PDB file of C-alpha atoms in Angstrom:
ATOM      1  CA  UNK A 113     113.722  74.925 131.312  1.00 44.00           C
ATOM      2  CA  UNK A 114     111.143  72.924 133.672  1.00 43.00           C
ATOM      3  CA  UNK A 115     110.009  73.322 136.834  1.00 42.00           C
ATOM      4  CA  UNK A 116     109.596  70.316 139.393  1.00 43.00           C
ATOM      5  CA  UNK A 117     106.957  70.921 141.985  1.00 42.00           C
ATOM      6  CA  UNK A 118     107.072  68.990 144.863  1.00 43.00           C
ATOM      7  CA  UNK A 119     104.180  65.790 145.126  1.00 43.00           C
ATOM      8  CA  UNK A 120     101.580  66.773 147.297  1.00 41.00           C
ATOM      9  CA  UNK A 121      99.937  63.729 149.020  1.00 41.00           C
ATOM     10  CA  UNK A 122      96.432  65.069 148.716  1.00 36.00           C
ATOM     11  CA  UNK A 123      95.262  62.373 150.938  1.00 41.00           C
ATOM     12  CA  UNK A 124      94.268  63.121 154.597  1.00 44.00           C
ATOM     13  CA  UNK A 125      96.688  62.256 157.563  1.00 51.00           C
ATOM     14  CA  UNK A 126      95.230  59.583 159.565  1.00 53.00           C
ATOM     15  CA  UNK A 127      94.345  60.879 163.026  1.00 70.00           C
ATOM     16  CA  UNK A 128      96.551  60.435 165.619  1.00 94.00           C
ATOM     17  CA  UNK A 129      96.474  59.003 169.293  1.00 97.00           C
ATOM     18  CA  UNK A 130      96.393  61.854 171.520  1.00 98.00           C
ATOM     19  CA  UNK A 131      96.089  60.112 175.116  1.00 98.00           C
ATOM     20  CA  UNK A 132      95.082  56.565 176.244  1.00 98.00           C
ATOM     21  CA  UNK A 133      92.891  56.437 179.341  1.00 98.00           C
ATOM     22  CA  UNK A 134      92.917  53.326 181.715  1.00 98.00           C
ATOM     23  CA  UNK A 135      90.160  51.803 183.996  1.00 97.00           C
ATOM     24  CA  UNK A 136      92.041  50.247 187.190  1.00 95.00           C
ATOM     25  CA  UNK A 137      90.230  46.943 188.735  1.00 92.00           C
ATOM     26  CA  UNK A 138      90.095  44.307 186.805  1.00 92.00           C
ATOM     27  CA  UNK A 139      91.786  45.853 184.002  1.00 96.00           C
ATOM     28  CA  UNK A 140      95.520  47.059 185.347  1.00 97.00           C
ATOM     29  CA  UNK A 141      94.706  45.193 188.939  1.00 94.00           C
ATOM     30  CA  UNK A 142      93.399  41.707 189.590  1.00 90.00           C
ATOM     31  CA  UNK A 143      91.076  42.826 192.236  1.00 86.00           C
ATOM     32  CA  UNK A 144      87.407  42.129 190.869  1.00 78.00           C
ATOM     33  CA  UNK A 145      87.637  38.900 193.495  1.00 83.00           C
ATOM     34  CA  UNK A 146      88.690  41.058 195.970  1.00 86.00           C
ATOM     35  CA  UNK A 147      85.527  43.269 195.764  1.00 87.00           C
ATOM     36  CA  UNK A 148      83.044  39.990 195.465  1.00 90.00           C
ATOM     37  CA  UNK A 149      84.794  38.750 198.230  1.00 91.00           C
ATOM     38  CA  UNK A 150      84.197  41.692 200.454  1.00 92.00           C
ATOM     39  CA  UNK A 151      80.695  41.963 199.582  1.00 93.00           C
ATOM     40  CA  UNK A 152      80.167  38.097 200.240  1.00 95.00           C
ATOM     41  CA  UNK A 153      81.930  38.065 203.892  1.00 94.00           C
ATOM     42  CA  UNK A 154      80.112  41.678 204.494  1.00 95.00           C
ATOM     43  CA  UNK A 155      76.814  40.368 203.176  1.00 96.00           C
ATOM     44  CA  UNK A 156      77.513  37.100 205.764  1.00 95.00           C
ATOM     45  CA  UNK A 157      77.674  39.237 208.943  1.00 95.00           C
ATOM     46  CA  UNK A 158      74.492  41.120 207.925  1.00 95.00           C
ATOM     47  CA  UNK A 159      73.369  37.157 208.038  1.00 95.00           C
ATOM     48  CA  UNK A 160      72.836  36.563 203.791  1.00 96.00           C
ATOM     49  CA  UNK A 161      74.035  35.102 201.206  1.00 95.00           C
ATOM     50  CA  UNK A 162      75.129  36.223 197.416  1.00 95.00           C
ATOM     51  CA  UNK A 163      74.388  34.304 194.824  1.00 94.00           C
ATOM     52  CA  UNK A 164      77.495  33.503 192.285  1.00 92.00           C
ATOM     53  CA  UNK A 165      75.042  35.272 189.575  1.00 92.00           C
ATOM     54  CA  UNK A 166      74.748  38.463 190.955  1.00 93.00           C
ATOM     55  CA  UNK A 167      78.635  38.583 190.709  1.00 90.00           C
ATOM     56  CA  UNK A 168      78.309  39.901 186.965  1.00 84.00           C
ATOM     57  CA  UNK A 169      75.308  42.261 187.937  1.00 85.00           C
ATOM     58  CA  UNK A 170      77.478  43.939 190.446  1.00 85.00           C
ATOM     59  CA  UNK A 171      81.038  44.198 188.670  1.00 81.00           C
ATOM     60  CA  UNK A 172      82.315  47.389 187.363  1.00 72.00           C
ATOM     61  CA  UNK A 173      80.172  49.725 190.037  1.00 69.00           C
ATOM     62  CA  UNK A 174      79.572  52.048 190.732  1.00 77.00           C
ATOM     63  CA  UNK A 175      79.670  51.360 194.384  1.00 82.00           C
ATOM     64  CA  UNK A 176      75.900  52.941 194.647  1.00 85.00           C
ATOM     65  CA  UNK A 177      74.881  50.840 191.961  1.00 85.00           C
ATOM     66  CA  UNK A 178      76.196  47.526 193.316  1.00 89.00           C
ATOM     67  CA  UNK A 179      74.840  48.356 196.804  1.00 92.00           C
ATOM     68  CA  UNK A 180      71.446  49.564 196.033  1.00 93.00           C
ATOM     69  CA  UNK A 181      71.778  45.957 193.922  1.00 94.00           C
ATOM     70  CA  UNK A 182      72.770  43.602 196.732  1.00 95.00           C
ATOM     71  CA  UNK A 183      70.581  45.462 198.971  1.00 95.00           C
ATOM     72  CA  UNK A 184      66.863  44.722 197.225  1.00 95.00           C
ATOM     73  CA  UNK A 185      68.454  41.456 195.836  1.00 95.00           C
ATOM     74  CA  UNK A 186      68.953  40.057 199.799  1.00 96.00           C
ATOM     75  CA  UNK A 187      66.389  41.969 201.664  1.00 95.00           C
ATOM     76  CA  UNK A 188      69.451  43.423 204.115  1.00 94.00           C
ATOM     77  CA  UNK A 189      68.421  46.037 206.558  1.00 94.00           C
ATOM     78  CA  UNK A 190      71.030  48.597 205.579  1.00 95.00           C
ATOM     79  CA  UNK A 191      71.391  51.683 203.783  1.00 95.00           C
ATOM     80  CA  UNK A 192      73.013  52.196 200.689  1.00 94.00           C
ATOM     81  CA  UNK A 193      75.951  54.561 202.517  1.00 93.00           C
ATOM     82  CA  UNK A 194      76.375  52.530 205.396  1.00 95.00           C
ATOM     83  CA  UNK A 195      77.203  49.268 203.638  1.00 95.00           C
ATOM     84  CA  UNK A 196      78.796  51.381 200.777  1.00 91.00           C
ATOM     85  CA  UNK A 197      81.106  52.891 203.735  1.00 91.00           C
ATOM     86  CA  UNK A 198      81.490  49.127 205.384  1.00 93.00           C
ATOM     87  CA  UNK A 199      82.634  47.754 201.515  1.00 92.00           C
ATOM     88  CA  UNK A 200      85.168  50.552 201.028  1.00 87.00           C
ATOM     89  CA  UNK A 201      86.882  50.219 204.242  1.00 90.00           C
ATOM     90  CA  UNK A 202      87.031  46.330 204.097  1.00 91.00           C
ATOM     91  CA  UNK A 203      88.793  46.822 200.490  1.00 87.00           C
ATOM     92  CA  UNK A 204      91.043  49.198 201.901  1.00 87.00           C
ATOM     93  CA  UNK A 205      92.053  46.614 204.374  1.00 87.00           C
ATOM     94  CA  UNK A 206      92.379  44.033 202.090  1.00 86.00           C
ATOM     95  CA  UNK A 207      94.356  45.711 198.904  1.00 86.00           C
ATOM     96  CA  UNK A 208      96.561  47.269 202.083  1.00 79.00           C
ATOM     97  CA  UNK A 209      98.464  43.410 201.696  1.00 77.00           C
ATOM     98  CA  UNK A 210      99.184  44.311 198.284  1.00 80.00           C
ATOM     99  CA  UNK A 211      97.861  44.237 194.330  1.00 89.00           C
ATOM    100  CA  UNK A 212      98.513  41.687 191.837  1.00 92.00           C
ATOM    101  CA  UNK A 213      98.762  43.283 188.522  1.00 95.00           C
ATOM    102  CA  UNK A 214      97.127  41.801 185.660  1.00 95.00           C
ATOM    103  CA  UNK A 215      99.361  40.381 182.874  1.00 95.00           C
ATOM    104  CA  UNK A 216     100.630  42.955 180.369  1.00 97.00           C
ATOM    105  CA  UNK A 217      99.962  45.520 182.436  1.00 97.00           C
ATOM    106  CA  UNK A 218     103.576  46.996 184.239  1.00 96.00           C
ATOM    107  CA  UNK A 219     104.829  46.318 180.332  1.00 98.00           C
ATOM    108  CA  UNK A 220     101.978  48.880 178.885  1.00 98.00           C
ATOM    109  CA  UNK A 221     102.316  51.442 181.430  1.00 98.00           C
ATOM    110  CA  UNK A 222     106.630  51.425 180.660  1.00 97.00           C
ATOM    111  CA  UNK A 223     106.203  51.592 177.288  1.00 98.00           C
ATOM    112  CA  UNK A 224     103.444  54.669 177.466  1.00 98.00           C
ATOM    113  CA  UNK A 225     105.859  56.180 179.717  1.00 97.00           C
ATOM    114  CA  UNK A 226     108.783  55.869 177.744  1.00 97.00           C
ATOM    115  CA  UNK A 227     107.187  57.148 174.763  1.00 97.00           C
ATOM    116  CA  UNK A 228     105.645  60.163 176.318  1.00 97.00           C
ATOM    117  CA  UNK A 229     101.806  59.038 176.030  1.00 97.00           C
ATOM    118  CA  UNK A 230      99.557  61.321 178.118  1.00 98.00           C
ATOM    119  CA  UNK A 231      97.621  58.334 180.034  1.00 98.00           C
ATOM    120  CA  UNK A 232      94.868  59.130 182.685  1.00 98.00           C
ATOM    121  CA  UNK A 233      93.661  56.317 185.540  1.00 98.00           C
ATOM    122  CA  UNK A 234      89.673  56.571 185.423  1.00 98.00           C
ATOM    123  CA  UNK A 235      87.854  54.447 187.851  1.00 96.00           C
ATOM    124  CA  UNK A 236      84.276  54.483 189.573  1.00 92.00           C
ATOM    125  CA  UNK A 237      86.630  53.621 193.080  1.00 90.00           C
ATOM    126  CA  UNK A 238      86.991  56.625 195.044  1.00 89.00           C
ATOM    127  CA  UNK A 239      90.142  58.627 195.841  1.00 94.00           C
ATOM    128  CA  UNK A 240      91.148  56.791 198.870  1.00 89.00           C
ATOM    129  CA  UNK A 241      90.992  53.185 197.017  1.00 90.00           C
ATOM    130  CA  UNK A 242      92.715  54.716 193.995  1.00 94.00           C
ATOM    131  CA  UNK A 243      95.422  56.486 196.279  1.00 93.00           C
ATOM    132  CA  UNK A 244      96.321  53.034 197.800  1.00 91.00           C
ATOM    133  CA  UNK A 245      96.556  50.990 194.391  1.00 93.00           C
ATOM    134  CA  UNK A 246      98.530  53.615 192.944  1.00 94.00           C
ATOM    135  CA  UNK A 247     101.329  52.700 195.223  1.00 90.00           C
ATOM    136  CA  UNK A 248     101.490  49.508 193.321  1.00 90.00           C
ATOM    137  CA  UNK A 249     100.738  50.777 189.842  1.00 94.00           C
ATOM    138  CA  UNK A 250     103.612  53.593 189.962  1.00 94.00           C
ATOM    139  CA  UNK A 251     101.573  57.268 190.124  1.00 96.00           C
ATOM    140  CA  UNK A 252     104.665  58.392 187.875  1.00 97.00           C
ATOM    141  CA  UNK A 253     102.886  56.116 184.871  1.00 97.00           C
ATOM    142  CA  UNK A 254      99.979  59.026 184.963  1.00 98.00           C
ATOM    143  CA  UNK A 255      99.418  62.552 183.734  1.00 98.00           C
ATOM    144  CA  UNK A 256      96.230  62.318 185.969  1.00 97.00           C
ATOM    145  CA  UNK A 257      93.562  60.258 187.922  1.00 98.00           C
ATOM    146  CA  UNK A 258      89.978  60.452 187.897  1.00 98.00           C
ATOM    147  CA  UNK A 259      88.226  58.793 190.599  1.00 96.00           C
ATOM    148  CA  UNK A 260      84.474  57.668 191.397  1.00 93.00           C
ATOM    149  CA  UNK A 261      83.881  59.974 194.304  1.00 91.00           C
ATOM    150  CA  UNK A 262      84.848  62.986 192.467  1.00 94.00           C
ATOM    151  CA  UNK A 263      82.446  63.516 190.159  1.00 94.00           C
ATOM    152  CA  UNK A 264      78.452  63.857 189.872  1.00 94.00           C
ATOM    153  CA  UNK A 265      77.670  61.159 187.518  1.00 94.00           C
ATOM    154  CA  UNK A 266      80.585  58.320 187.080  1.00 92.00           C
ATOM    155  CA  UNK A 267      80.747  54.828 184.496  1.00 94.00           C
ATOM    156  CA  UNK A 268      77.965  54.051 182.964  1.00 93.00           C
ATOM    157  CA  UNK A 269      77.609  57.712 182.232  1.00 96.00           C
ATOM    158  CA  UNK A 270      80.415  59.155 180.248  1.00 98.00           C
ATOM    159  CA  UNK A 271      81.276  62.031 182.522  1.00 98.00           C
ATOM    160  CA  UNK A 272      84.632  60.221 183.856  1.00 98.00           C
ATOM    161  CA  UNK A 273      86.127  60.303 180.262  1.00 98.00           C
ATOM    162  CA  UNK A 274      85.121  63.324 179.041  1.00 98.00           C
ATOM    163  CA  UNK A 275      86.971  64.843 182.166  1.00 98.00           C
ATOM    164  CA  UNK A 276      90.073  62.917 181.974  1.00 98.00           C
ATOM    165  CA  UNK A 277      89.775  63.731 177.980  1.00 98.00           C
ATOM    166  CA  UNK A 278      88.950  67.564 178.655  1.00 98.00           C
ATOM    167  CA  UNK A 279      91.900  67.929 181.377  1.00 98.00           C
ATOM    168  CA  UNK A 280      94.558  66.663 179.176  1.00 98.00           C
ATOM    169  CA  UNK A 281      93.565  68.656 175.989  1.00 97.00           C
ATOM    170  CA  UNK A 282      92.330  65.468 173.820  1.00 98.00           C
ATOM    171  CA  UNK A 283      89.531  65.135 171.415  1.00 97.00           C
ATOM    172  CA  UNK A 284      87.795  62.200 173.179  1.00 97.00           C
ATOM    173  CA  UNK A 285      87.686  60.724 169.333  1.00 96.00           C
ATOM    174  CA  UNK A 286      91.595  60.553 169.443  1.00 97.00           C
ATOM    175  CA  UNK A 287      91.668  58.714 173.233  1.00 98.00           C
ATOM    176  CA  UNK A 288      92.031  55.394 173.278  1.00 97.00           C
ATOM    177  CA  UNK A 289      90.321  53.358 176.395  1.00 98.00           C
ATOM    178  CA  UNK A 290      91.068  50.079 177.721  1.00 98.00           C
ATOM    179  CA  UNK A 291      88.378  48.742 180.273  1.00 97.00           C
ATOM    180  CA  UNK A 292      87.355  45.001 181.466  1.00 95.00           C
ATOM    181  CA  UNK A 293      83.492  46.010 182.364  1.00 93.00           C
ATOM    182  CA  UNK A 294      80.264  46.365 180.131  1.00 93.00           C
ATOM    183  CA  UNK A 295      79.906  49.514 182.633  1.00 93.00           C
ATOM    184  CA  UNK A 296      83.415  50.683 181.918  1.00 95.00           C
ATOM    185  CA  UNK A 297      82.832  50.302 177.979  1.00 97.00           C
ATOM    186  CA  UNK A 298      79.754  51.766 178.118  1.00 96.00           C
ATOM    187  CA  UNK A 299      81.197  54.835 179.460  1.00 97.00           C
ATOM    188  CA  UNK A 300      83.957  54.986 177.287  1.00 97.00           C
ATOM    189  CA  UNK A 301      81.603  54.366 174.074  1.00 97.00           C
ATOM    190  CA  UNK A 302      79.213  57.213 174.864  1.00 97.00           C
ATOM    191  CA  UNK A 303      82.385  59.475 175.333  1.00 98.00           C
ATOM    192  CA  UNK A 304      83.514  58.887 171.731  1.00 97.00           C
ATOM    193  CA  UNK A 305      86.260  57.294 172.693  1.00 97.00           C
ATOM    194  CA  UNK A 306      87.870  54.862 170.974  1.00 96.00           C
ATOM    195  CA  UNK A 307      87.498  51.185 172.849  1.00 96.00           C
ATOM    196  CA  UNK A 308      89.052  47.873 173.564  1.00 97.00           C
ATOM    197  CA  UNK A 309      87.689  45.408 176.034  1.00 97.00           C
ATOM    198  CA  UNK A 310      89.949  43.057 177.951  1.00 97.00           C
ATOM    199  CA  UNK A 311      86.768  40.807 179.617  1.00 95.00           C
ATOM    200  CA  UNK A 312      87.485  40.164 182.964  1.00 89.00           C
ATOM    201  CA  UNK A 313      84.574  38.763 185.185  1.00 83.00           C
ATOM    202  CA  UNK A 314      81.779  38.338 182.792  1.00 86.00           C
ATOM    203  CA  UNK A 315      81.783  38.923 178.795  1.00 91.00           C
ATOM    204  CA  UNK A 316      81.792  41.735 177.010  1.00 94.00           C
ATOM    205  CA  UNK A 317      80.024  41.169 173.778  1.00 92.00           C
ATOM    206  CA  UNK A 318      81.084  42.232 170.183  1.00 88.00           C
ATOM    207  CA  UNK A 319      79.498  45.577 168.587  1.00 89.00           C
ATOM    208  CA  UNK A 320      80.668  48.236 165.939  1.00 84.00           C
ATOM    209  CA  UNK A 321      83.636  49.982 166.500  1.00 81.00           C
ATOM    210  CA  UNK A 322      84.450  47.792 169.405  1.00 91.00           C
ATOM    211  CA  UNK A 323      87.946  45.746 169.310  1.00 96.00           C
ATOM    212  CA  UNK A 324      87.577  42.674 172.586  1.00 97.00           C
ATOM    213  CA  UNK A 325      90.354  40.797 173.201  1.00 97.00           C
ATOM    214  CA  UNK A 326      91.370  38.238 175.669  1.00 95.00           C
ATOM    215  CA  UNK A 327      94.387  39.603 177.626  1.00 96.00           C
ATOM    216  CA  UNK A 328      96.091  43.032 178.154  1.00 97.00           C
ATOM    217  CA  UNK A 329      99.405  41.423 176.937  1.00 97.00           C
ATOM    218  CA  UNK A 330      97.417  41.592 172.997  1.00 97.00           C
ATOM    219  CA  UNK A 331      97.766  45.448 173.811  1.00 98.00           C
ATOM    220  CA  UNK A 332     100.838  47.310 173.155  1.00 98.00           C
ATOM    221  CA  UNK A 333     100.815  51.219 171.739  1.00 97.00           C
ATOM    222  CA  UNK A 334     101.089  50.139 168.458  1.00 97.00           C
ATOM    223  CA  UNK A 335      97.553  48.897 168.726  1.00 97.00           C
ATOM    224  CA  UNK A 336      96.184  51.351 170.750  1.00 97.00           C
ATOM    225  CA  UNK A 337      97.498  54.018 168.170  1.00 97.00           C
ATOM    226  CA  UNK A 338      95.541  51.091 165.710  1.00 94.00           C
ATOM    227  CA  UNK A 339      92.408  52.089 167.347  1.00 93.00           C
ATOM    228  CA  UNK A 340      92.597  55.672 166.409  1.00 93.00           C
ATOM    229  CA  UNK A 341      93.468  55.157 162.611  1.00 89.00           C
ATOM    230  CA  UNK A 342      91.104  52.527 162.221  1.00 80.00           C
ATOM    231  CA  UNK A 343      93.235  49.762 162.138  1.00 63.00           C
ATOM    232  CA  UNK A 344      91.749  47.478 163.913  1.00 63.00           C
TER     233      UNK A 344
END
């Protein structure tokens, strides 16, 4: 008589996707030229003008960042709160007539949804901003939101994904991150996270471990689970 034992795949399980984290501007909402064109008609009534070049210094924030930027770069007699205060409410105004989504993106945040993806919103706008743009994005779409304002140290730094990683239980290893900034990706990158760049505004170049592509409709959760196992 013989016994049969059972095959035992000896072989380690790839990891698996445990939560997908999502910048907002410029990556689920077309509003990079909404920002530049803020800071352009804001920087006019302080009586300067930007430069088209300083566009890519600027986008992706922080808000402190770009202001203390645009600042030194005119000469403006303002203060780094002031005019941060004067861009915020001017966006406010101006995302108040509505957000154009970028392509791809109501289709990824329905299928995360449907299959039960924990998904975070983490973006160096503040609360208010965020609050407002969620209206268009659908707050159902996520688990939680992490916003600029909130937090000591936000994108470059990776503080902002190790939070939203930390509040939802994932191993920032096992997150995949979609983000449209060299800021955002930086962020994401020094979390451990697992990264793809959709370039919006200015390039993003190509380094290990770092999948670019050139639209949000290449991204579906097939490829975002990719990320995780290496596939890609």
């Amino acid at each position: 008589m013989t016994s049969t034992v059972p095959a035992v795949d000896t072989r380690s399980a790839a990891p698996a996707l445990q939560a997908v984290l999502l910048d907002m501007d410029g990556t689920l909402v077309d509003t990079e030229g909404f920002w530049w064109e803020v800071e352009v008609a804001v920087f006019e009534e302080l009586g300067h003008q930007l430069l088209e070049e300083w566009r890519e210094v600027v986008v992706g924030g922080p808000m402190t960042r770009s202001a203390a930027f645009l600042i030194k770069a005119t000469g403006a007699k303002i203060a780094v709160a002031e005019l941060s205060a004067l861009l915020n409410a001017r966006f406010s105004q101006m995302i108040g007539r509505g957000v154009p989504l970028m392509p791809g993106a109501r289709r990824l945040l329905a299928e995360l949804a449907a299959h039960g993806v924990p998904t975070a919103l983490v973006s160096a706008s503040h609360r208010h901003i965020i609050d407002r743009v969620l209206h268009t994005l659908g707050p159902q779409h996520f688990t939680l939101t992490v916003a600029g304002d909130e937090i000591e140290r936000t994108k470059p730094h990776p503080d902002p994904y190790l939070l939203a990683a930390a509040r939802l239980g994932a191993d920032p290893a096992r997150c995949a991150v979609v983000e449209d900034t060299l800021t955002g990706v930086t962020a994401a990158e020094a979390a451990g996270c697992r990264v793809v760049a959709v370039p919006s505004v200015a390039p993003i170049p190509p380094a290990a471990g770092r999948t670019v592509v050139g639209s949000l409709e290449e991204v579906d959760l097939s490829f975002l689970r990719g990320l995780v196992t290496g596939m890609h």
